PDB file of C-alpha atoms in Angstrom:
ATOM      1  CA  MET A  28     -12.301  -4.538 -14.238  1.00 80.00           C
ATOM      2  CA  LYS A  29     -11.976  -1.954 -17.010  1.00 88.00           C
ATOM      3  CA  LEU A  30      -9.556   0.613 -15.661  1.00 94.00           C
ATOM      4  CA  GLN A  31     -10.511   3.692 -17.693  1.00 93.00           C
ATOM      5  CA  GLY A  32     -12.350   6.079 -15.394  1.00 94.00           C
ATOM      6  CA  LYS A  33     -12.042   3.930 -12.277  1.00 96.00           C
ATOM      7  CA  ASN A  34     -11.481   5.772  -9.000  1.00 97.00           C
ATOM      8  CA  VAL A  35      -8.678   4.742  -6.665  1.00 98.00           C
ATOM      9  CA  LEU A  36      -7.536   5.744  -3.175  1.00 98.00           C
ATOM     10  CA  ILE A  37      -3.884   5.069  -2.302  1.00 98.00           C
ATOM     11  CA  THR A  38      -2.471   5.787   1.150  1.00 98.00           C
ATOM     12  CA  GLY A  39       1.169   6.825   1.303  1.00 96.00           C
ATOM     13  CA  GLY A  40       1.063   7.644  -2.387  1.00 96.00           C
ATOM     14  CA  SER A  41       3.396  10.630  -2.607  1.00 96.00           C
ATOM     15  CA  LYS A  42       6.573   8.602  -3.204  1.00 94.00           C
ATOM     16  CA  GLY A  43       8.051   5.123  -3.423  1.00 93.00           C
ATOM     17  CA  ILE A  44       5.761   2.134  -3.920  1.00 96.00           C
ATOM     18  CA  GLY A  45       2.583   4.170  -3.522  1.00 97.00           C
ATOM     19  CA  TYR A  46       3.621   6.697  -6.132  1.00 96.00           C
ATOM     20  CA  GLY A  47       4.741   3.966  -8.543  1.00 96.00           C
ATOM     21  CA  ILE A  48       1.350   2.282  -8.283  1.00 97.00           C
ATOM     22  CA  ALA A  49      -0.468   5.604  -8.617  1.00 97.00           C
ATOM     23  CA  GLU A  50       1.504   6.495 -11.727  1.00 96.00           C
ATOM     24  CA  SER A  51       0.732   3.165 -13.392  1.00 96.00           C
ATOM     25  CA  LEU A  52      -2.978   3.538 -12.649  1.00 97.00           C
ATOM     26  CA  VAL A  53      -3.157   7.141 -13.843  1.00 96.00           C
ATOM     27  CA  LYS A  54      -1.465   6.150 -17.101  1.00 95.00           C
ATOM     28  CA  ALA A  55      -4.104   3.439 -17.462  1.00 95.00           C
ATOM     29  CA  GLY A  56      -6.828   6.098 -17.221  1.00 94.00           C
ATOM     30  CA  CYS A  57      -7.759   5.883 -13.550  1.00 96.00           C
ATOM     31  CA  ASN A  58      -8.476   8.814 -11.261  1.00 96.00           C
ATOM     32  CA  VAL A  59      -6.516   8.656  -8.014  1.00 97.00           C
ATOM     33  CA  VAL A  60      -6.546  10.181  -4.565  1.00 98.00           C
ATOM     34  CA  ILE A  61      -3.195   9.870  -2.816  1.00 98.00           C
ATOM     35  CA  THR A  62      -2.467  10.615   0.809  1.00 98.00           C
ATOM     36  CA  SER A  63       0.594  11.667   2.758  1.00 97.00           C
ATOM     37  CA  ARG A  64       1.148  12.912   6.270  1.00 96.00           C
ATOM     38  CA  HIS A  65       2.615  16.019   4.627  1.00 96.00           C
ATOM     39  CA  ALA A  66       0.183  18.165   2.647  1.00 96.00           C
ATOM     40  CA  GLU A  67       2.858  19.726   0.431  1.00 96.00           C
ATOM     41  CA  GLU A  68       4.247  16.326  -0.606  1.00 96.00           C
ATOM     42  CA  ALA A  69       0.759  15.050  -1.435  1.00 97.00           C
ATOM     43  CA  THR A  70      -0.064  18.131  -3.514  1.00 96.00           C
ATOM     44  CA  LYS A  71       3.190  18.109  -5.475  1.00 97.00           C
ATOM     45  CA  ALA A  72       2.926  14.390  -6.228  1.00 96.00           C
ATOM     46  CA  ALA A  73      -0.686  14.764  -7.383  1.00 97.00           C
ATOM     47  CA  GLU A  74       0.228  17.650  -9.687  1.00 96.00           C
ATOM     48  CA  LYS A  75       2.931  15.508 -11.281  1.00 95.00           C
ATOM     49  CA  LEU A  76       0.592  12.508 -11.605  1.00 96.00           C
ATOM     50  CA  SER A  77      -2.112  14.592 -13.272  1.00 93.00           C
ATOM     51  CA  LYS A  78       0.202  15.107 -16.242  1.00 89.00           C
ATOM     52  CA  SER A  79       0.208  11.348 -16.923  1.00 80.00           C
ATOM     53  CA  GLY A  80      -3.437  10.751 -17.804  1.00 77.00           C
ATOM     54  CA  GLY A  81      -6.271  10.563 -15.293  1.00 79.00           C
ATOM     55  CA  LYS A  82      -7.061  13.023 -12.528  1.00 92.00           C
ATOM     56  CA  ALA A  83      -5.011  12.993  -9.318  1.00 96.00           C
ATOM     57  CA  ILE A  84      -5.724  14.649  -5.982  1.00 97.00           C
ATOM     58  CA  GLY A  85      -3.337  14.854  -3.020  1.00 97.00           C
ATOM     59  CA  LEU A  86      -4.688  14.980   0.530  1.00 97.00           C
ATOM     60  CA  LYS A  87      -3.024  15.180   3.921  1.00 97.00           C
ATOM     61  CA  ALA A  88      -3.964  12.279   6.172  1.00 97.00           C
ATOM     62  CA  ASP A  89      -2.520  10.185   8.969  1.00 97.00           C
ATOM     63  CA  VAL A  90      -3.714   6.590   8.579  1.00 98.00           C
ATOM     64  CA  ARG A  91      -3.376   6.095  12.322  1.00 98.00           C
ATOM     65  CA  GLU A  92      -6.441   8.285  12.838  1.00 98.00           C
ATOM     66  CA  MET A  93      -9.878   6.938  11.884  1.00 98.00           C
ATOM     67  CA  ALA A  94     -11.381  10.410  11.629  1.00 98.00           C
ATOM     68  CA  GLU A  95      -8.775  11.457   9.075  1.00 97.00           C
ATOM     69  CA  MET A  96      -9.342   8.383   6.905  1.00 98.00           C
ATOM     70  CA  GLU A  97     -13.100   8.908   7.062  1.00 98.00           C
ATOM     71  CA  ARG A  98     -12.544  12.479   5.886  1.00 97.00           C
ATOM     72  CA  VAL A  99     -10.371  11.292   2.996  1.00 97.00           C
ATOM     73  CA  ALA A 100     -12.875   8.609   1.975  1.00 97.00           C
ATOM     74  CA  LYS A 101     -15.715  11.142   1.921  1.00 97.00           C
ATOM     75  CA  ALA A 102     -13.583  13.593  -0.048  1.00 96.00           C
ATOM     76  CA  ALA A 103     -12.773  10.917  -2.645  1.00 95.00           C
ATOM     77  CA  GLU A 104     -16.421   9.945  -2.963  1.00 95.00           C
ATOM     78  CA  SER A 105     -17.476  13.586  -3.204  1.00 94.00           C
ATOM     79  CA  GLU A 106     -14.907  14.308  -5.929  1.00 94.00           C
ATOM     80  CA  PHE A 107     -15.382  11.198  -8.055  1.00 95.00           C
ATOM     81  CA  GLY A 108     -18.865   9.979  -7.104  1.00 96.00           C
ATOM     82  CA  LYS A 109     -17.724   6.489  -6.113  1.00 97.00           C
ATOM     83  CA  LEU A 110     -14.666   4.506  -5.108  1.00 97.00           C
ATOM     84  CA  ASP A 111     -13.616   1.364  -6.984  1.00 98.00           C
ATOM     85  CA  VAL A 112     -10.197   0.481  -5.587  1.00 98.00           C
ATOM     86  CA  VAL A 113      -8.467   1.139  -2.263  1.00 98.00           C
ATOM     87  CA  ILE A 114      -4.757   0.448  -1.818  1.00 98.00           C
ATOM     88  CA  ALA A 115      -3.398   0.554   1.727  1.00 98.00           C
ATOM     89  CA  ASN A 116       0.264   1.288   1.204  1.00 97.00           C
ATOM     90  CA  ALA A 117       1.313   3.654   4.009  1.00 96.00           C
ATOM     91  CA  GLY A 118       4.013   2.133   6.180  1.00 95.00           C
ATOM     92  CA  LEU A 119       7.290   2.698   8.013  1.00 95.00           C
ATOM     93  CA  GLY A 120       9.993   0.755   9.785  1.00 95.00           C
ATOM     94  CA  HIS A 121      12.321   1.052  12.763  1.00 96.00           C
ATOM     95  CA  PHE A 122      14.967  -1.646  13.079  1.00 96.00           C
ATOM     96  CA  ALA A 123      16.769  -2.341  16.338  1.00 97.00           C
ATOM     97  CA  ASN A 124      17.542  -5.032  18.867  1.00 97.00           C
ATOM     98  CA  ILE A 125      14.668  -5.499  21.312  1.00 98.00           C
ATOM     99  CA  GLU A 126      16.810  -3.920  24.037  1.00 97.00           C
ATOM    100  CA  GLU A 127      17.140  -0.726  21.999  1.00 98.00           C
ATOM    101  CA  LEU A 128      13.699  -0.607  20.333  1.00 98.00           C
ATOM    102  CA  THR A 129      11.709   2.135  22.043  1.00 98.00           C
ATOM    103  CA  GLU A 130       8.057   2.138  22.997  1.00 98.00           C
ATOM    104  CA  LYS A 131       7.522   5.135  20.719  1.00 98.00           C
ATOM    105  CA  GLN A 132       9.006   3.273  17.728  1.00 98.00           C
ATOM    106  CA  TRP A 133       6.938   0.182  18.501  1.00 98.00           C
ATOM    107  CA  LYS A 134       3.689   2.140  18.690  1.00 98.00           C
ATOM    108  CA  GLU A 135       4.468   4.103  15.529  1.00 97.00           C
ATOM    109  CA  MET A 136       4.985   0.898  13.517  1.00 97.00           C
ATOM    110  CA  ILE A 137       1.964  -0.927  14.905  1.00 98.00           C
ATOM    111  CA  ASP A 138      -0.297   2.111  14.555  1.00 98.00           C
ATOM    112  CA  THR A 139       0.837   2.882  10.994  1.00 98.00           C
ATOM    113  CA  ASN A 140       1.437  -0.559   9.498  1.00 97.00           C
ATOM    114  CA  LEU A 141      -1.415  -2.408  11.179  1.00 98.00           C
ATOM    115  CA  THR A 142      -3.988  -0.022  12.623  1.00 98.00           C
ATOM    116  CA  GLY A 143      -3.611   1.986   9.401  1.00 98.00           C
ATOM    117  CA  LEU A 144      -4.983  -0.991   7.475  1.00 98.00           C
ATOM    118  CA  PHE A 145      -7.977  -1.138   9.788  1.00 98.00           C
ATOM    119  CA  THR A 146      -8.803   2.552   9.412  1.00 98.00           C
ATOM    120  CA  THR A 147      -8.347   2.407   5.642  1.00 98.00           C
ATOM    121  CA  ILE A 148     -10.693  -0.513   4.979  1.00 98.00           C
ATOM    122  CA  LYS A 149     -13.135   0.444   7.750  1.00 98.00           C
ATOM    123  CA  SER A 150     -13.607   3.938   6.290  1.00 98.00           C
ATOM    124  CA  THR A 151     -14.123   2.672   2.719  1.00 98.00           C
ATOM    125  CA  VAL A 152     -15.753  -0.755   2.994  1.00 98.00           C
ATOM    126  CA  LYS A 153     -19.309   0.440   2.305  1.00 98.00           C
ATOM    127  CA  MET A 154     -18.110   2.268  -0.816  1.00 98.00           C
ATOM    128  CA  LEU A 155     -16.278  -0.837  -2.050  1.00 98.00           C
ATOM    129  CA  LYS A 156     -19.329  -3.018  -1.450  1.00 98.00           C
ATOM    130  CA  ALA A 157     -21.417  -0.579  -3.491  1.00 98.00           C
ATOM    131  CA  THR A 158     -19.042  -0.853  -6.474  1.00 97.00           C
ATOM    132  CA  LYS A 159     -17.989  -4.492  -5.949  1.00 97.00           C
ATOM    133  CA  GLY A 160     -14.512  -3.080  -5.754  1.00 98.00           C
ATOM    134  CA  TYR A 161     -11.027  -4.168  -4.765  1.00 98.00           C
ATOM    135  CA  PHE A 162      -8.960  -3.700  -1.588  1.00 98.00           C
ATOM    136  CA  ILE A 163      -5.201  -4.252  -1.780  1.00 98.00           C
ATOM    137  CA  SER A 164      -2.758  -4.054   1.098  1.00 98.00           C
ATOM    138  CA  ILE A 165       0.974  -3.642   0.581  1.00 97.00           C
ATOM    139  CA  ALA A 166       2.542  -5.818   3.247  1.00 97.00           C
ATOM    140  CA  SER A 167       6.065  -7.296   3.069  1.00 96.00           C
ATOM    141  CA  LEU A 168       8.009 -10.537   2.999  1.00 96.00           C
ATOM    142  CA  ALA A 169       8.728  -9.502   6.574  1.00 95.00           C
ATOM    143  CA  GLY A 170       5.149 -10.628   7.190  1.00 96.00           C
ATOM    144  CA  THR A 171       6.218 -14.248   6.875  1.00 96.00           C
ATOM    145  CA  ASN A 172      10.017 -14.153   7.378  1.00 95.00           C
ATOM    146  CA  PHE A 173      11.327 -12.919  10.706  1.00 95.00           C
ATOM    147  CA  PHE A 174      14.820 -11.477  11.068  1.00 95.00           C
ATOM    148  CA  GLU A 175      17.213 -10.045  13.638  1.00 97.00           C
ATOM    149  CA  ASN A 176      16.462  -6.472  14.744  1.00 96.00           C
ATOM    150  CA  GLY A 177      13.023  -6.725  13.152  1.00 96.00           C
ATOM    151  CA  SER A 178      10.787  -7.628  16.096  1.00 97.00           C
ATOM    152  CA  GLY A 179       8.519  -4.587  15.851  1.00 97.00           C
ATOM    153  CA  TYR A 180       8.452  -4.479  12.066  1.00 97.00           C
ATOM    154  CA  ASN A 181       7.876  -8.230  11.819  1.00 98.00           C
ATOM    155  CA  ALA A 182       5.030  -7.985  14.322  1.00 98.00           C
ATOM    156  CA  SER A 183       3.331  -5.233  12.321  1.00 98.00           C
ATOM    157  CA  LYS A 184       3.707  -7.036   8.992  1.00 98.00           C
ATOM    158  CA  PHE A 185       2.763 -10.504  10.268  1.00 98.00           C
ATOM    159  CA  GLY A 186      -0.343  -8.775  11.614  1.00 98.00           C
ATOM    160  CA  ALA A 187      -0.939  -6.976   8.327  1.00 98.00           C
ATOM    161  CA  VAL A 188      -0.910 -10.241   6.379  1.00 98.00           C
ATOM    162  CA  GLY A 189      -3.232 -11.980   8.840  1.00 98.00           C
ATOM    163  CA  PHE A 190      -5.579  -9.018   9.001  1.00 98.00           C
ATOM    164  CA  THR A 191      -5.903  -8.632   5.240  1.00 98.00           C
ATOM    165  CA  GLN A 192      -6.425 -12.339   4.645  1.00 98.00           C
ATOM    166  CA  ALA A 193      -9.204 -12.425   7.240  1.00 98.00           C
ATOM    167  CA  VAL A 194     -10.807  -9.360   5.634  1.00 98.00           C
ATOM    168  CA  MET A 195     -10.650 -11.225   2.316  1.00 98.00           C
ATOM    169  CA  LEU A 196     -12.828 -13.957   3.831  1.00 98.00           C
ATOM    170  CA  ASP A 197     -15.176 -11.374   5.362  1.00 98.00           C
ATOM    171  CA  LEU A 198     -15.797  -9.556   2.072  1.00 98.00           C
ATOM    172  CA  ARG A 199     -15.658 -12.069  -0.760  1.00 96.00           C
ATOM    173  CA  GLY A 200     -19.330 -12.916  -0.244  1.00 97.00           C
ATOM    174  CA  SER A 201     -20.056  -9.258  -1.066  1.00 97.00           C
ATOM    175  CA  ASP A 202     -18.052  -9.450  -4.303  1.00 97.00           C
ATOM    176  CA  VAL A 203     -15.266  -7.288  -2.893  1.00 98.00           C
ATOM    177  CA  LYS A 204     -11.875  -8.723  -3.815  1.00 98.00           C
ATOM    178  CA  VAL A 205      -8.997  -8.479  -1.342  1.00 98.00           C
ATOM    179  CA  THR A 206      -5.303  -9.126  -2.007  1.00 98.00           C
ATOM    180  CA  THR A 207      -2.138  -8.809   0.055  1.00 98.00           C
ATOM    181  CA  ILE A 208       1.050  -8.019  -1.884  1.00 98.00           C
ATOM    182  CA  MET A 209       4.244  -8.909  -0.006  1.00 98.00           C
ATOM    183  CA  PRO A 210       7.312  -7.333  -1.658  1.00 96.00           C
ATOM    184  CA  GLY A 211      10.913  -7.989  -0.778  1.00 94.00           C
ATOM    185  CA  SER A 212      13.570  -5.347  -1.480  1.00 89.00           C
ATOM    186  CA  VAL A 213      12.077  -2.384  -3.371  1.00 91.00           C
ATOM    187  CA  THR A 214      13.779   0.800  -4.554  1.00 85.00           C
ATOM    188  CA  SER A 215      12.164   3.456  -2.367  1.00 76.00           C
ATOM    189  CA  HIS A 216      12.745   6.035   0.365  1.00 71.00           C
ATOM    190  CA  PHE A 217      11.832   3.476   3.030  1.00 71.00           C
ATOM    191  CA  ALA A 218      13.681   3.769   6.347  1.00 65.00           C
ATOM    192  CA  GLY A 219      15.502   6.895   5.197  1.00 69.00           C
ATOM    193  CA  HIS A 220      17.023   5.311   2.092  1.00 72.00           C
ATOM    194  CA  THR A 221      17.787   7.493  -0.937  1.00 79.00           C
ATOM    195  CA  PRO A 222      17.284   5.605  -4.238  1.00 78.00           C
ATOM    196  CA  ASN A 223      20.490   5.348  -6.264  1.00 82.00           C
ATOM    197  CA  ALA A 224      22.205   3.403  -9.058  1.00 81.00           C
ATOM    198  CA  ASP A 225      23.023   0.533  -6.709  1.00 81.00           C
ATOM    199  CA  ASP A 226      19.298  -0.248  -6.436  1.00 86.00           C
ATOM    200  CA  GLU A 227      18.964  -1.587  -9.978  1.00 89.00           C
ATOM    201  CA  TRP A 228      18.690  -5.200  -8.775  1.00 89.00           C
ATOM    202  CA  LYS A 229      15.709  -4.390  -6.566  1.00 92.00           C
ATOM    203  CA  ILE A 230      12.016  -4.494  -7.417  1.00 92.00           C
ATOM    204  CA  GLN A 231      11.039  -1.098  -8.856  1.00 94.00           C
ATOM    205  CA  PRO A 232       7.853   0.732  -7.784  1.00 94.00           C
ATOM    206  CA  GLU A 233       6.522   0.590 -11.354  1.00 95.00           C
ATOM    207  CA  ASP A 234       6.850  -3.211 -11.273  1.00 96.00           C
ATOM    208  CA  LEU A 235       4.337  -3.294  -8.434  1.00 97.00           C
ATOM    209  CA  GLY A 236       2.185  -0.855 -10.406  1.00 97.00           C
ATOM    210  CA  GLU A 237       2.076  -3.378 -13.257  1.00 97.00           C
ATOM    211  CA  MET A 238       1.159  -6.115 -10.795  1.00 97.00           C
ATOM    212  CA  VAL A 239      -1.756  -4.084  -9.428  1.00 98.00           C
ATOM    213  CA  ILE A 240      -3.047  -3.486 -12.961  1.00 97.00           C
ATOM    214  CA  ASP A 241      -2.835  -7.218 -13.687  1.00 97.00           C
ATOM    215  CA  LEU A 242      -4.826  -7.963 -10.521  1.00 98.00           C
ATOM    216  CA  LEU A 243      -7.536  -5.460 -11.409  1.00 97.00           C
ATOM    217  CA  LYS A 244      -7.866  -6.858 -14.926  1.00 96.00           C
ATOM    218  CA  MET A 245      -8.085 -10.483 -13.788  1.00 95.00           C
ATOM    219  CA  ASN A 246     -11.341 -12.369 -14.314  1.00 95.00           C
ATOM    220  CA  PRO A 247     -13.439 -11.810 -11.156  1.00 91.00           C
ATOM    221  CA  ARG A 248     -13.865 -15.561 -10.681  1.00 94.00           C
ATOM    222  CA  THR A 249     -10.160 -15.807  -9.757  1.00 96.00           C
ATOM    223  CA  LEU A 250      -8.486 -14.192  -6.742  1.00 97.00           C
ATOM    224  CA  PRO A 251      -4.722 -14.193  -6.046  1.00 97.00           C
ATOM    225  CA  SER A 252      -5.271 -13.462  -2.360  1.00 97.00           C
ATOM    226  CA  LYS A 253      -1.627 -13.365  -1.234  1.00 97.00           C
ATOM    227  CA  ILE A 254       1.352 -12.636  -3.486  1.00 98.00           C
ATOM    228  CA  GLU A 255       5.025 -12.878  -2.503  1.00 97.00           C
ATOM    229  CA  VAL A 256       7.320 -10.769  -4.708  1.00 96.00           C
ATOM    230  CA  ARG A 257      11.098 -10.996  -4.772  1.00 95.00           C
ATOM    231  CA  PRO A 258      13.940  -9.510  -6.809  1.00 93.00           C
ATOM    232  CA  SER A 259      14.869 -12.046  -9.472  1.00 91.00           C
ATOM    233  CA  LYS A 260      18.573 -11.952  -8.678  1.00 84.00           C
ATOM    234  CA  PRO A 261      19.687 -10.217  -5.462  1.00 81.00           C
ATOM    235  CA  PRO A 262      23.423  -9.769  -4.826  1.00 83.00           C
ATOM    236  CA  SER A 263      23.437 -12.837  -2.571  1.00 79.00           C
ATOM    237  CA  ALA A 264      22.356 -15.007  -5.526  1.00 77.00           C
ATOM    238  CA  LYS A 265      25.217 -13.989  -7.793  1.00 68.00           C
ATOM    239  CA  LYS A 266      27.980 -16.542  -8.391  1.00 62.00           C
TER     240      LYS A 266
END
C-alpha cells in the first residue's frame, strides 16, 4: 500500500498509542480521522497532527455506541471520499481482585475493549471492502497472558484477540487484511499513568506507529495476522 494520500480512521487517537500511530501516518502523508470521548481533546490533537503533513480531523465518539461509530465512519467517508485503513485502538483498564472489581468496571472494559472492536469494524467493513483496505486492532499481551487482579481486563483482551483473528478469516477472501497488534508495556496515559523519564525502557507510541507503517507497506500476499510486541529489556531482565 502506498501511504501518500491514504485515509485512516483511528479510535482513541488523541493521546498515547493512538496518537503515536496517527502522527507516524500523518508524517507519511496519510489523512487521518481520530476519535476521543472528549471533543476538545480530539480537536486539539488533530490540530497538532495537521502540522506534521497530511490532514487530520478530530471527532467525538464513544466506541461503545454503534450509532456514534456509524456517524464517524460516514463523516470520514464524506470528508475524504473513501476509507483505506481502520485502526481500533480505544481501550481502558481497571485492575482489582475479583472481590473488589465492580460490575460497572467490568461492563466498561468489556464494552470499550471488546464491543468497541465490533462497532468499529461493523461500521466500516463495507468501506474497507470497497478499497481492499486494512483493519488493525490494538490488543495487548494481556490477551494471551493472564495475571492477578486482571480478570476483567484479561477477559476483554482475550476476547479482542479472538474476535480480530476470526474477522481476519471472515474478510481475507474480500482482500481486506486484518492484524492484531499485542503490545506489552507502552509509555502512555493508560490507567491514569503520567509518562515520565522512568518510562524509557518501555515501548514508545512511535515504535508502534513504525510497525503499522511496515504492515501497510508489506506485499499484500503476506499477512502478519497476530504480532506480540515486548520491550527489549524490561527492568526484570537486567542483571
